[in-house]
Short mmCIF file of C-alpha atoms and ligand atoms in Angstrom, two decimals:
data_model
loop_
_atom_site.label_atom_id
_atom_site.label_comp_id
_atom_site.label_asym_id
_atom_site.label_seq_id
_atom_site.Cartn_x
_atom_site.Cartn_y
_atom_site.Cartn_z
CA UNK E 927 140.22 110.93 124.71
CA UNK E 928 140.92 107.75 122.80
CA UNK E 929 138.30 107.16 120.12
CA UNK E 930 136.18 104.04 120.30
CA UNK E 931 136.61 101.26 117.78
CA UNK E 932 133.77 99.34 116.14
CA UNK E 933 133.84 96.13 114.12
CA UNK E 934 130.97 96.22 111.62
CA UNK E 935 130.09 92.76 110.28
CA UNK E 936 128.18 92.57 107.00
CA UNK E 937 127.79 90.27 104.02
CA UNK E 938 126.73 93.10 101.79
CA UNK E 939 128.98 95.88 100.67
CA UNK E 940 126.09 98.16 99.83
CA UNK E 941 124.31 101.26 100.99
CA UNK E 942 123.10 99.92 104.35
CA UNK E 943 126.64 99.16 105.48
CA UNK E 944 127.77 102.61 104.31
CA UNK E 945 124.87 104.24 106.14
CA UNK E 946 125.91 102.60 109.44
CA UNK E 947 129.57 103.34 108.86
CA UNK E 948 128.76 107.01 108.26
CA UNK E 949 126.73 107.12 111.47
CA UNK E 950 129.68 105.61 113.36
CA UNK E 951 132.10 108.12 111.91
CA UNK E 952 129.77 110.96 112.88
CA UNK E 953 130.17 109.67 116.43
CA UNK E 954 133.93 109.92 116.05
CA UNK E 955 134.19 106.14 116.11
CA UNK E 956 136.80 104.22 114.15
CA UNK E 957 135.15 101.60 111.93
CA UNK E 958 136.70 98.30 110.87
CA UNK E 959 134.69 96.16 108.46
CA UNK E 960 134.41 92.40 108.58
CA UNK E 961 132.89 90.70 105.57
CA UNK E 962 132.56 87.31 103.91
CA UNK E 963 132.29 88.78 100.46
CA UNK E 964 135.14 89.23 98.00
CA UNK E 965 137.32 86.69 99.77
CA UNK E 966 139.66 86.67 96.83
CA UNK E 967 140.53 90.26 97.55
CA UNK E 968 142.58 90.86 100.65
CA UNK E 969 141.07 94.27 101.11
CA UNK E 970 137.61 94.27 99.52
CA UNK E 971 136.71 97.90 100.21
CA UNK E 972 140.18 99.38 100.23
CA UNK E 973 139.31 99.96 103.84
CA UNK E 974 141.37 97.37 105.65
CA UNK E 975 138.34 95.06 105.85
CA UNK E 976 138.75 91.77 107.62
CA UNK E 977 137.89 88.76 105.42
CA UNK E 978 135.79 86.35 107.49
CA UNK E 979 133.65 83.28 106.95
CA UNK E 980 130.30 83.83 108.62
CA UNK E 981 129.40 80.19 107.92
CA UNK E 982 132.19 79.20 110.33
CA UNK E 983 131.50 81.60 113.21
CA UNK E 984 133.97 80.01 115.64
CA UNK E 985 136.88 80.46 113.24
CA UNK E 986 135.67 83.94 112.34
CA UNK E 987 135.57 84.89 116.03
CA UNK E 988 139.11 83.57 116.45
CA UNK E 989 140.31 85.82 113.60
CA UNK E 990 138.51 88.74 115.23
CA UNK E 991 140.18 87.99 118.56
CA UNK E 992 143.60 87.93 116.87
CA UNK E 993 142.97 91.36 115.43
CA UNK E 994 141.54 92.66 118.71
CA UNK E 995 144.69 91.58 120.56
CA UNK E 996 146.65 94.15 118.60
CA UNK E 997 143.97 96.81 118.67
CA UNK E 998 140.87 96.16 120.80
CA UNK E 999 137.26 96.69 119.75
CA UNK E 1000 134.62 98.36 121.88
CA UNK E 1001 131.75 96.65 120.05
CA UNK E 1002 131.05 94.06 117.36
CA UNK E 1003 127.94 94.94 115.40
CA UNK E 1004 126.20 92.64 112.89
CA UNK E 1005 124.12 93.85 109.95
CA UNK E 1006 121.88 91.34 108.21
CA UNK E 1007 121.20 87.77 109.31
CA UNK E 1008 124.38 85.96 108.29
CA UNK E 1009 126.96 87.58 110.61
CA UNK E 1010 124.84 87.29 113.80
CA UNK E 1011 126.42 84.01 115.05
CA UNK E 1012 129.90 85.39 114.38
CA UNK E 1013 129.03 88.53 116.37
CA UNK E 1014 127.84 86.34 119.27
CA UNK E 1015 131.01 84.19 119.30
CA UNK E 1016 133.19 87.29 119.02
CA UNK E 1017 131.37 89.11 121.82
CA UNK E 1018 131.96 86.14 124.11
CA UNK E 1019 135.67 85.89 123.25
CA UNK E 1020 136.21 89.63 123.66
CA UNK E 1021 134.11 89.90 126.81
CA UNK E 1022 131.75 92.41 125.20
CA UNK E 1023 128.00 92.54 125.77
CA UNK E 1024 126.10 90.67 123.08
CA UNK E 1025 123.75 87.81 122.41
CA UNK E 1026 124.50 84.31 123.74
CA UNK E 1027 125.82 82.00 121.01
CA UNK E 1028 122.83 79.69 121.44
CA UNK E 1029 120.42 82.58 120.90
CA UNK E 1030 122.11 83.66 117.67
CA UNK E 1031 122.03 80.05 116.49
CA UNK E 1032 118.34 79.81 117.35
CA UNK E 1033 117.68 82.63 114.91
CA UNK E 1034 120.00 81.41 112.17
CA UNK E 1035 117.37 79.36 110.32
CA UNK E 1036 113.62 79.84 110.13
CA UNK E 1037 113.07 76.16 110.95
CA UNK E 1038 115.22 76.26 114.08
CA UNK E 1039 113.48 79.42 115.24
CA UNK E 1040 110.07 77.77 114.88
CA UNK E 1041 111.28 74.65 116.70
CA UNK E 1042 112.74 76.59 119.62
CA UNK E 1043 109.68 78.82 120.00
CA UNK E 1044 107.31 75.86 119.77
CA UNK E 1045 109.35 73.92 122.35
CA UNK E 1046 109.11 76.92 124.69
CA UNK E 1047 105.33 76.73 124.41
CA UNK E 1048 105.16 79.84 122.26
CA UNK E 1049 102.28 79.92 119.74
CA UNK E 1050 103.68 79.51 116.19
CA UNK E 1051 101.83 78.57 112.99
CA UNK E 1052 101.85 74.81 112.35
CA UNK E 1053 104.97 74.00 110.35
CA UNK E 1054 107.13 71.26 108.89
CA UNK E 1055 110.08 71.13 106.55
CA UNK E 1056 111.01 68.81 103.71
CA UNK E 1057 113.97 68.14 101.45
CA UNK E 1058 113.90 68.13 97.66
CA UNK E 1059 114.29 64.34 97.57
CA UNK E 1060 111.08 63.75 99.52
CA UNK E 1061 108.21 62.46 97.31
CA UNK E 1062 105.66 65.20 96.62
CA UNK E 1063 102.72 62.95 97.64
CA UNK E 1064 104.24 62.62 101.11
CA UNK E 1065 104.60 66.38 101.40
CA UNK E 1066 101.08 66.92 100.14
CA UNK E 1067 99.67 64.57 102.75
CA UNK E 1068 101.06 66.81 105.50
CA UNK E 1069 100.01 70.21 104.13
CA UNK E 1070 96.97 72.22 105.18
CA UNK E 1071 95.98 74.95 102.74
CA UNK E 1072 96.46 77.87 102.45
CA UNK E 1073 100.14 77.57 103.31
CA UNK E 1074 103.37 79.51 102.87
CA UNK E 1075 106.56 77.88 101.60
CA UNK E 1076 109.89 79.52 102.26
CA UNK E 1077 113.65 78.98 102.22
CA UNK E 1078 115.28 78.43 105.62
CA UNK E 1079 117.95 81.11 105.49
CA UNK E 1080 117.15 83.82 102.93
CA UNK E 1081 115.63 87.18 103.83
CA UNK E 1082 113.65 90.11 102.37
CA UNK E 1083 110.84 87.69 101.42
CA UNK E 1084 113.04 86.21 98.71
CA UNK E 1085 111.58 82.87 97.67
CA UNK E 1086 108.56 83.12 99.99
CA UNK E 1087 105.39 81.91 98.22
CA UNK E 1088 101.80 81.30 99.27
CA UNK E 1089 100.01 78.21 97.91
CA UNK E 1090 96.26 77.60 98.17
CA UNK E 1091 96.11 74.13 96.60
CA UNK E 1092 98.22 71.19 95.41
CA UNK E 1093 98.91 72.65 91.96
CA UNK E 1094 100.11 75.94 93.42
CA UNK E 1095 102.23 74.08 95.94
CA UNK E 1096 103.88 71.99 93.22
CA UNK E 1097 104.62 75.12 91.17
CA UNK E 1098 105.96 76.96 94.23
CA UNK E 1099 108.25 74.07 95.13
CA UNK E 1100 109.70 74.02 91.61
CA UNK E 1101 110.19 77.75 91.62
CA UNK E 1102 111.88 77.93 95.03
CA UNK E 1103 114.09 74.97 94.20
CA UNK E 1104 115.23 76.65 90.97
CA UNK E 1105 116.00 79.80 92.96
CA UNK E 1106 117.96 77.98 95.70
CA UNK E 1107 119.91 76.02 93.10
CA UNK E 1108 120.63 79.11 90.99
CA UNK E 1109 124.31 80.09 90.82
CA UNK E 1110 123.74 83.43 92.56
CA UNK E 1111 122.02 81.93 95.62
CA UNK E 1112 124.27 78.87 95.67
CA UNK E 1113 127.26 81.24 95.83
CA UNK E 1114 125.73 83.33 98.61
CA UNK E 1115 126.95 80.98 101.38
CA UNK E 1116 123.49 80.64 102.89
CA UNK E 1117 122.98 77.30 104.61
CA UNK E 1118 120.26 74.66 104.27
CA UNK E 1119 119.41 75.33 100.64
CA UNK E 1120 118.33 71.71 100.13
CA UNK E 1121 115.03 72.06 101.96
CA UNK E 1122 112.13 74.40 102.60
CA UNK E 1123 109.79 75.27 105.43
CA UNK E 1124 106.02 74.97 105.02
CA UNK E 1125 103.67 76.68 107.43
CA UNK E 1126 100.04 77.60 107.86
CA UNK E 1127 99.12 80.86 106.17
CA UNK E 1128 98.24 83.42 108.84
CA UNK E 1129 95.73 85.98 107.63
CA UNK E 1130 95.46 89.54 108.88
CA UNK E 1131 97.38 92.78 109.15
CA UNK E 1132 101.15 92.72 109.43
CA UNK E 1133 103.47 94.86 111.54
CA UNK E 1134 107.21 95.20 112.00
CA UNK E 1135 108.73 95.88 115.41
CA UNK E 1136 112.02 97.64 115.92
CA UNK E 1137 113.49 97.09 119.35
CA UNK E 1138 116.61 97.28 121.46
CA UNK E 1139 117.54 94.70 124.07
CA UNK E 1140 119.64 95.66 127.07
CA UNK E 1141 120.79 92.69 129.12
CA UNK E 1142 117.59 90.83 128.43
CA UNK E 1143 115.16 93.74 128.68
CA UNK E 1144 113.34 94.77 125.52
CA UNK E 1145 112.62 98.37 124.71
CA UNK E 1146 110.29 98.72 121.70
CA UNK E 1147 111.46 101.66 119.60
CA UNK E 1148 108.69 101.58 117.02
CA UNK E 1149 105.82 99.47 115.71
CA UNK E 1150 105.37 99.92 111.97
CA UNK E 1151 102.07 99.21 110.23
CA UNK E 1152 102.32 97.74 106.73
CA UNK E 1153 99.21 99.29 105.18
CA UNK E 1154 99.44 97.56 101.79
CA UNK E 1155 97.82 94.12 101.76
CA UNK E 1156 100.36 91.30 101.91
CA UNK E 1157 98.10 88.47 100.76
CA UNK E 1158 100.63 86.86 98.45
CA UNK E 1159 101.34 84.81 96.47
CA UNK E 1160 104.61 86.81 96.80
CA UNK E 1161 105.47 89.14 99.65
CA UNK E 1162 107.44 92.09 98.35
CA UNK E 1163 107.13 94.82 100.97
CA UNK E 1164 106.17 98.41 100.28
CA UNK E 1165 105.02 100.88 102.93
CA UNK E 1166 106.01 101.03 106.62
CA UNK E 1167 104.36 103.69 108.80
CA UNK E 1168 104.80 104.43 112.49
CA UNK E 1169 103.19 104.96 114.97
CA UNK E 1170 100.86 102.04 114.43
CA UNK E 1171 97.16 102.73 114.05
CA UNK E 1172 96.24 99.40 115.64
CA UNK E 1173 94.24 99.54 118.89
CA UNK E 1174 96.40 100.15 121.96
CA UNK E 1175 95.58 96.74 123.43
CA UNK E 1176 96.75 95.00 120.24
CA UNK E 1177 99.96 97.04 120.31
CA UNK E 1178 100.45 96.05 123.93
CA UNK E 1179 99.99 92.39 122.95
CA UNK E 1180 102.60 92.82 120.19
CA UNK E 1181 105.13 94.34 122.61
CA UNK E 1182 104.50 91.56 125.08
CA UNK E 1183 104.80 88.89 122.40
CA UNK E 1184 108.08 90.40 121.10
CA UNK E 1185 109.56 90.43 124.60
CA UNK E 1186 108.51 86.85 125.33
CA UNK E 1187 109.71 85.54 121.95
CA UNK E 1188 113.09 87.25 122.44
CA UNK E 1189 113.36 85.64 125.87
CA UNK E 1190 112.37 82.20 124.53
CA UNK E 1191 115.08 82.48 121.88
CA UNK E 1192 117.60 83.69 124.44
CA UNK E 1193 118.28 87.04 122.78
CA UNK E 1194 119.73 89.46 125.29
CA UNK E 1195 121.55 92.48 123.94
CA UNK E 1196 121.43 94.72 120.91
CA UNK E 1197 118.97 95.50 118.12
CA UNK E 1198 115.92 93.39 117.41
CA UNK E 1199 113.80 93.35 114.28
CA UNK E 1200 110.57 91.35 114.42
CA UNK E 1201 107.50 90.80 112.30
CA UNK E 1202 104.01 89.81 113.39
CA UNK E 1203 100.63 89.11 111.83
CA UNK E 1204 97.47 90.00 113.74
CA UNK E 1205 94.87 87.28 113.26
CA UNK E 1206 91.59 87.78 115.14
CA UNK E 1207 93.22 90.41 117.34
CA UNK E 1208 96.06 88.10 118.34
CA UNK E 1209 99.71 88.54 117.31
CA UNK E 1210 101.54 85.64 115.65
CA UNK E 1211 105.27 85.93 115.35
CA UNK E 1212 106.56 85.63 111.77
CA UNK E 1213 110.19 86.10 112.72
CA UNK E 1214 112.63 87.71 115.13
CA UNK E 1215 116.17 88.68 114.20
CA UNK E 1216 119.04 90.12 116.26
CA UNK E 1217 119.75 92.98 113.86
CA UNK E 1218 118.33 96.37 112.89
CA UNK E 1219 115.76 96.82 110.11
CA UNK E 1220 117.17 96.31 106.61
CA UNK E 1221 117.84 98.52 103.61
CA UNK E 1222 117.77 102.23 104.30
CA UNK E 1223 114.58 101.87 106.37
CA UNK E 1224 116.46 102.87 109.53
CA UNK E 1225 116.35 106.42 108.19
CA UNK E 1226 112.59 106.48 108.70
CA UNK E 1227 113.15 106.73 112.45
CA UNK E 1228 114.41 109.77 114.35
CA UNK E 1229 115.10 110.11 118.03
CA UNK E 1230 115.55 112.91 120.55
CA UNK E 1231 115.59 116.65 120.03
CA UNK E 1232 118.48 116.44 117.58
CA UNK E 1233 116.61 113.88 115.47
CA UNK E 1234 119.35 111.25 115.40
CA UNK E 1235 118.70 108.24 113.19
CA UNK E 1236 118.20 104.63 114.24
CA UNK E 1237 121.72 103.84 112.98
CA UNK E 1238 123.22 106.30 115.43
CA UNK E 1239 120.93 105.23 118.27
CA UNK E 1240 121.78 101.52 118.03
CA UNK E 1241 125.49 102.25 117.59
CA UNK E 1242 125.44 104.47 120.70
CA UNK E 1243 123.81 101.54 122.50
CA UNK E 1244 126.40 99.07 121.23
CA UNK E 1245 129.30 101.35 122.15
CA UNK E 1246 127.81 102.30 125.51
CA UNK E 1247 127.74 105.98 124.58
CA UNK E 1248 125.24 108.46 126.04
CA UNK E 1249 122.04 109.13 124.10
CA UNK E 1250 120.90 105.58 123.35
CA UNK E 1251 117.82 106.11 125.50
CA UNK E 1252 116.36 108.98 123.44
CA UNK E 1253 112.66 108.62 122.58
CA UNK E 1254 111.29 108.51 119.05
CA UNK E 1255 110.10 111.89 117.78
CA UNK E 1256 106.43 112.81 118.15
CA UNK E 1257 105.73 113.03 114.40
CA UNK E 1258 104.51 110.11 112.32
CA UNK E 1259 107.00 108.82 109.78
CA UNK E 1260 107.37 106.13 107.21
CA UNK E 1261 109.21 104.64 104.31
CA UNK E 1262 108.24 103.02 101.05
CA UNK E 1263 110.50 100.37 99.63
CA UNK E 1264 110.15 101.12 95.92
CA UNK E 1265 108.77 97.92 94.40
CA UNK E 1266 110.26 96.19 91.37
CA UNK E 1267 107.41 96.15 88.82
CA UNK E 1268 109.06 93.46 86.69
CA UNK E 1269 112.36 91.74 86.07
CA UNK E 1270 114.58 93.40 83.49
CA UNK E 1271 117.42 95.81 82.90
CA UNK E 1272 116.81 98.85 85.08
CA UNK E 1273 117.64 102.16 83.43
CA UNK E 1274 116.56 104.73 85.96
CA UNK E 1275 113.72 106.60 87.60
CA UNK E 1276 111.93 109.63 86.15
CA UNK E 1277 109.95 112.22 88.06
CA UNK E 1278 112.09 112.24 91.20
CA UNK E 1279 111.95 116.02 91.56
CA UNK E 1280 108.16 116.11 91.34
CA UNK E 1281 107.90 113.22 93.77
CA UNK E 1282 110.30 114.94 96.17
CA UNK E 1283 108.14 118.07 96.09
CA UNK E 1284 105.13 116.14 97.43
CA UNK E 1285 104.15 117.57 100.84
CA UNK E 1286 105.45 115.32 103.61
CA UNK E 1287 108.21 113.72 101.55
CA UNK E 1288 111.59 114.10 103.26
CA UNK E 1289 113.80 112.16 100.87
CA UNK E 1290 114.06 109.75 97.98
CA UNK E 1291 117.03 107.47 97.46
CA UNK E 1292 117.34 105.31 94.37
CA UNK E 1293 119.66 102.47 95.29
CA UNK E 1294 119.44 100.29 92.16
CA UNK E 1295 122.16 101.11 89.68
CA UNK E 1296 121.29 102.06 86.09
CA UNK E 1297 121.97 99.27 83.55
CA UNK E 1298 121.86 96.62 86.27
CA UNK E 1299 119.52 93.65 85.94
CA UNK E 1300 116.83 93.67 88.62
CA UNK E 1301 114.57 90.80 89.64
CA UNK E 1302 110.95 91.02 90.71
CA UNK E 1303 109.77 88.90 93.66
CA UNK E 1304 109.81 86.04 94.54
CA UNK E 1305 113.26 85.66 92.94
CA UNK E 1306 114.16 89.25 93.76
CA UNK E 1307 115.34 90.62 97.09
CA UNK E 1308 116.46 94.19 96.37
CA UNK E 1309 114.20 97.21 96.13
CA UNK E 1310 114.81 99.98 93.59
CA UNK E 1311 115.11 102.51 96.35
CA UNK E 1312 113.38 104.18 99.27
CA UNK E 1313 110.94 107.08 99.73
CA UNK E 1314 110.78 108.72 103.17
CA UNK E 1315 107.93 110.78 104.62
CA UNK E 1316 107.07 112.57 107.82
CA UNK E 1317 103.83 114.25 108.91
CA UNK E 1318 101.65 114.82 111.92
CA UNK E 1319 99.48 111.75 111.37
CA UNK E 1320 100.25 108.25 110.07
CA UNK E 1321 97.54 108.50 107.40
CA UNK E 1322 99.20 111.64 105.98
CA UNK E 1323 102.50 109.78 105.82
CA UNK E 1324 100.89 106.88 103.98
CA UNK E 1325 99.20 109.26 101.52
CA UNK E 1326 102.41 111.19 100.89
CA UNK E 1327 104.31 107.97 100.14
CA UNK E 1328 101.62 106.77 97.71
CA UNK E 1329 101.41 110.16 96.01
CA UNK E 1330 105.16 110.43 95.59
CA UNK E 1331 105.44 106.89 94.29
CA UNK E 1332 102.69 107.57 91.71
CA UNK E 1333 104.84 110.39 90.29
CA UNK E 1334 107.80 108.11 89.67
CA UNK E 1335 108.33 106.49 86.31
CA UNK E 1336 110.47 103.36 86.50
CA UNK E 1337 112.40 102.97 83.25
CA UNK E 1338 113.50 99.61 81.94
CA UNK E 1339 115.60 98.99 78.84
CA UNK E 1340 113.19 98.60 75.97
CA UNK E 1341 113.09 95.05 74.68
CA UNK E 1342 114.34 94.20 71.23
CA UNK E 1343 111.50 93.30 68.88
CA UNK E 1344 110.99 89.55 69.05
CA UNK E 1345 111.38 87.43 65.95
CA UNK E 1346 113.58 89.80 63.97
CA UNK E 1347 116.26 88.07 61.98
P1 LIG O 1291 112.00 86.78 105.19
O1 LIG O 1291 112.95 86.53 106.30
O2 LIG O 1291 112.53 86.42 103.86
O3 LIG O 1291 111.43 88.17 105.26
P2 LIG O 1291 109.51 85.81 106.34
O4 LIG O 1291 109.33 84.52 107.01
O5 LIG O 1291 109.54 87.02 107.20
O6 LIG O 1291 110.78 85.74 105.42
O7 LIG O 1291 108.32 85.97 105.29
C1 LIG O 1291 108.25 87.09 104.42
C2 LIG O 1291 106.82 87.56 104.33
O8 LIG O 1291 105.96 86.50 103.88
C3 LIG O 1291 106.23 88.01 105.65
O9 LIG O 1291 106.54 89.36 105.91
C4 LIG O 1291 104.74 87.77 105.44
O10 LIG O 1291 104.15 88.84 104.72
C5 LIG O 1291 104.73 86.53 104.55
N1 LIG O 1291 104.61 85.32 105.38
C6 LIG O 1291 105.61 84.52 105.79
N2 LIG O 1291 105.15 83.49 106.53
C7 LIG O 1291 103.81 83.64 106.59
C8 LIG O 1291 102.74 82.91 107.20
N3 LIG O 1291 102.96 81.78 107.89
N4 LIG O 1291 101.49 83.38 107.04
C9 LIG O 1291 101.23 84.49 106.32
N5 LIG O 1291 102.19 85.20 105.73
C10 LIG O 1291 103.47 84.82 105.85
CA1 LIG O 1292 110.71 88.99 107.19
#
C-alpha cells in the first residue's frame, strides 16, 4: 500500500511540531514541513521543508499546489494560528477537506472574530479597537472598566493585560505598544501590530474546549477546567484538568456555544480549540481557533483502548484513517504549563526526579533550553515545560500537578552584584 503524505504547516520549529511529526510517522505517514521561518535557508530543518509565506496565503497555496502536482498530499494540517488561512487556501486548491477560506480569515484576528460573531447575533463582550495614533482621551471616553486590552494576532496570552482604571489602561497601552514594536515581535510576521483590541472584562471560571469538526459537525473531545484563578492583570496559564467539574448543564451550554460559534465563523473541518468564561452560569466565548491545543498539552489527552494521543487522533481524522472516532479514556487527566516566575537567563530545573515520583504524575518535559533568556508574562509566551498527570478523579489530578510543581526548583543565572566597578 502506498503510504499517505501529510503537509504540516507551522511557524515554529519547536517541540510541538516535532510531536505531531512523530505521531504522523508512527502512522506510517510521510511528513513534509511547510514553514515561514528561516526563509534565508532553503531547507530550514534539513528535512526538505517548503519555505512559505503564511502572510500571503494565496501565494503559499500556489506553491503548495506546485509541489503537490509532482507528489500529491493527502492532507494539509496547520499548527498554530498563522498557517490556518494558508491551509484553507491549499485545501481548496487540492480538493481536500478543510475549512472555507472565509472561515479561516474570520479567525485570523481577534477583532475580526469579534465582529463576525457579533454580526451573527452571537453574544460577545463589548469591544472596540484603536490605533496607536488615536488620542488617549478619545480611547478613555469609550472604555468601561474593568477591561482587557490585547494584541489582534498574538497568542498564548502574550500582551494580554487587564486594566481597572485610566492609569492602568495608560500603562497597559504603553507596555503592549513596546512589545508589539519590539524587534522580536516585529519580525514575527504577525499582522495588525499597530492597534489593539479593548473588551469588557468577563469574570468567572475559564475552560478550554478541544474539538473536532467533520463537515460542519462538532464533536467535543474534552472540556478542560482551569482551576487556577485567571484574574489578571496578566494571563499566563497553568493547570488544565479534564473532565470538567462544572455542572452538566453548564457543560452542555459550553458545547452548544462552541458548536454555534464555529458555525457562525464558518469553520467546518478539522481541529478546534476554544476558550470560554462562565459568568453567572453563562458561557462567553473568548476565542475559537481552527487548530489543536498548543504546546505539548495535546499529550494530556488519550483516546481508545490503546491510549493514542490527541496528535494521532486529529491526524487520523485529517488523513481519513480509521480510529479518529475513539472516545477519550475514562480516567481524569491534566497538564500544568510550568510558569515563568520571572524574566532572566534560565539555567535549568532541579527536583525533576522527586516531582516525577509524585503519585499520579505521568511525565515532565522541560522545553526551555538552559542558558536561554526567558520572559515572564505579559511579554512572554513560552512556558518552561509541561507536567502531566492522570488519576481517577479530576481533583487528584489537580493535586498531583500542584504537588509535583512544588518540588521543582527553577534555576536562573545569578545576577552580578549591582554597582561593582
Ligand atoms: P490569546 O489568543 O493570546 O490566548 P485570549 O484572547 O485568549 O488571547 O486571552 C488570553 C487570556 O486572557 C484568556 O485566556 C483569559 O484568561 C484572559 N482574557 C482575555 N479576554 C478576556 C476578557 N474579555 N475577559 C476576561 N478575561 C479575558
Ligand atoms: Ca487564548
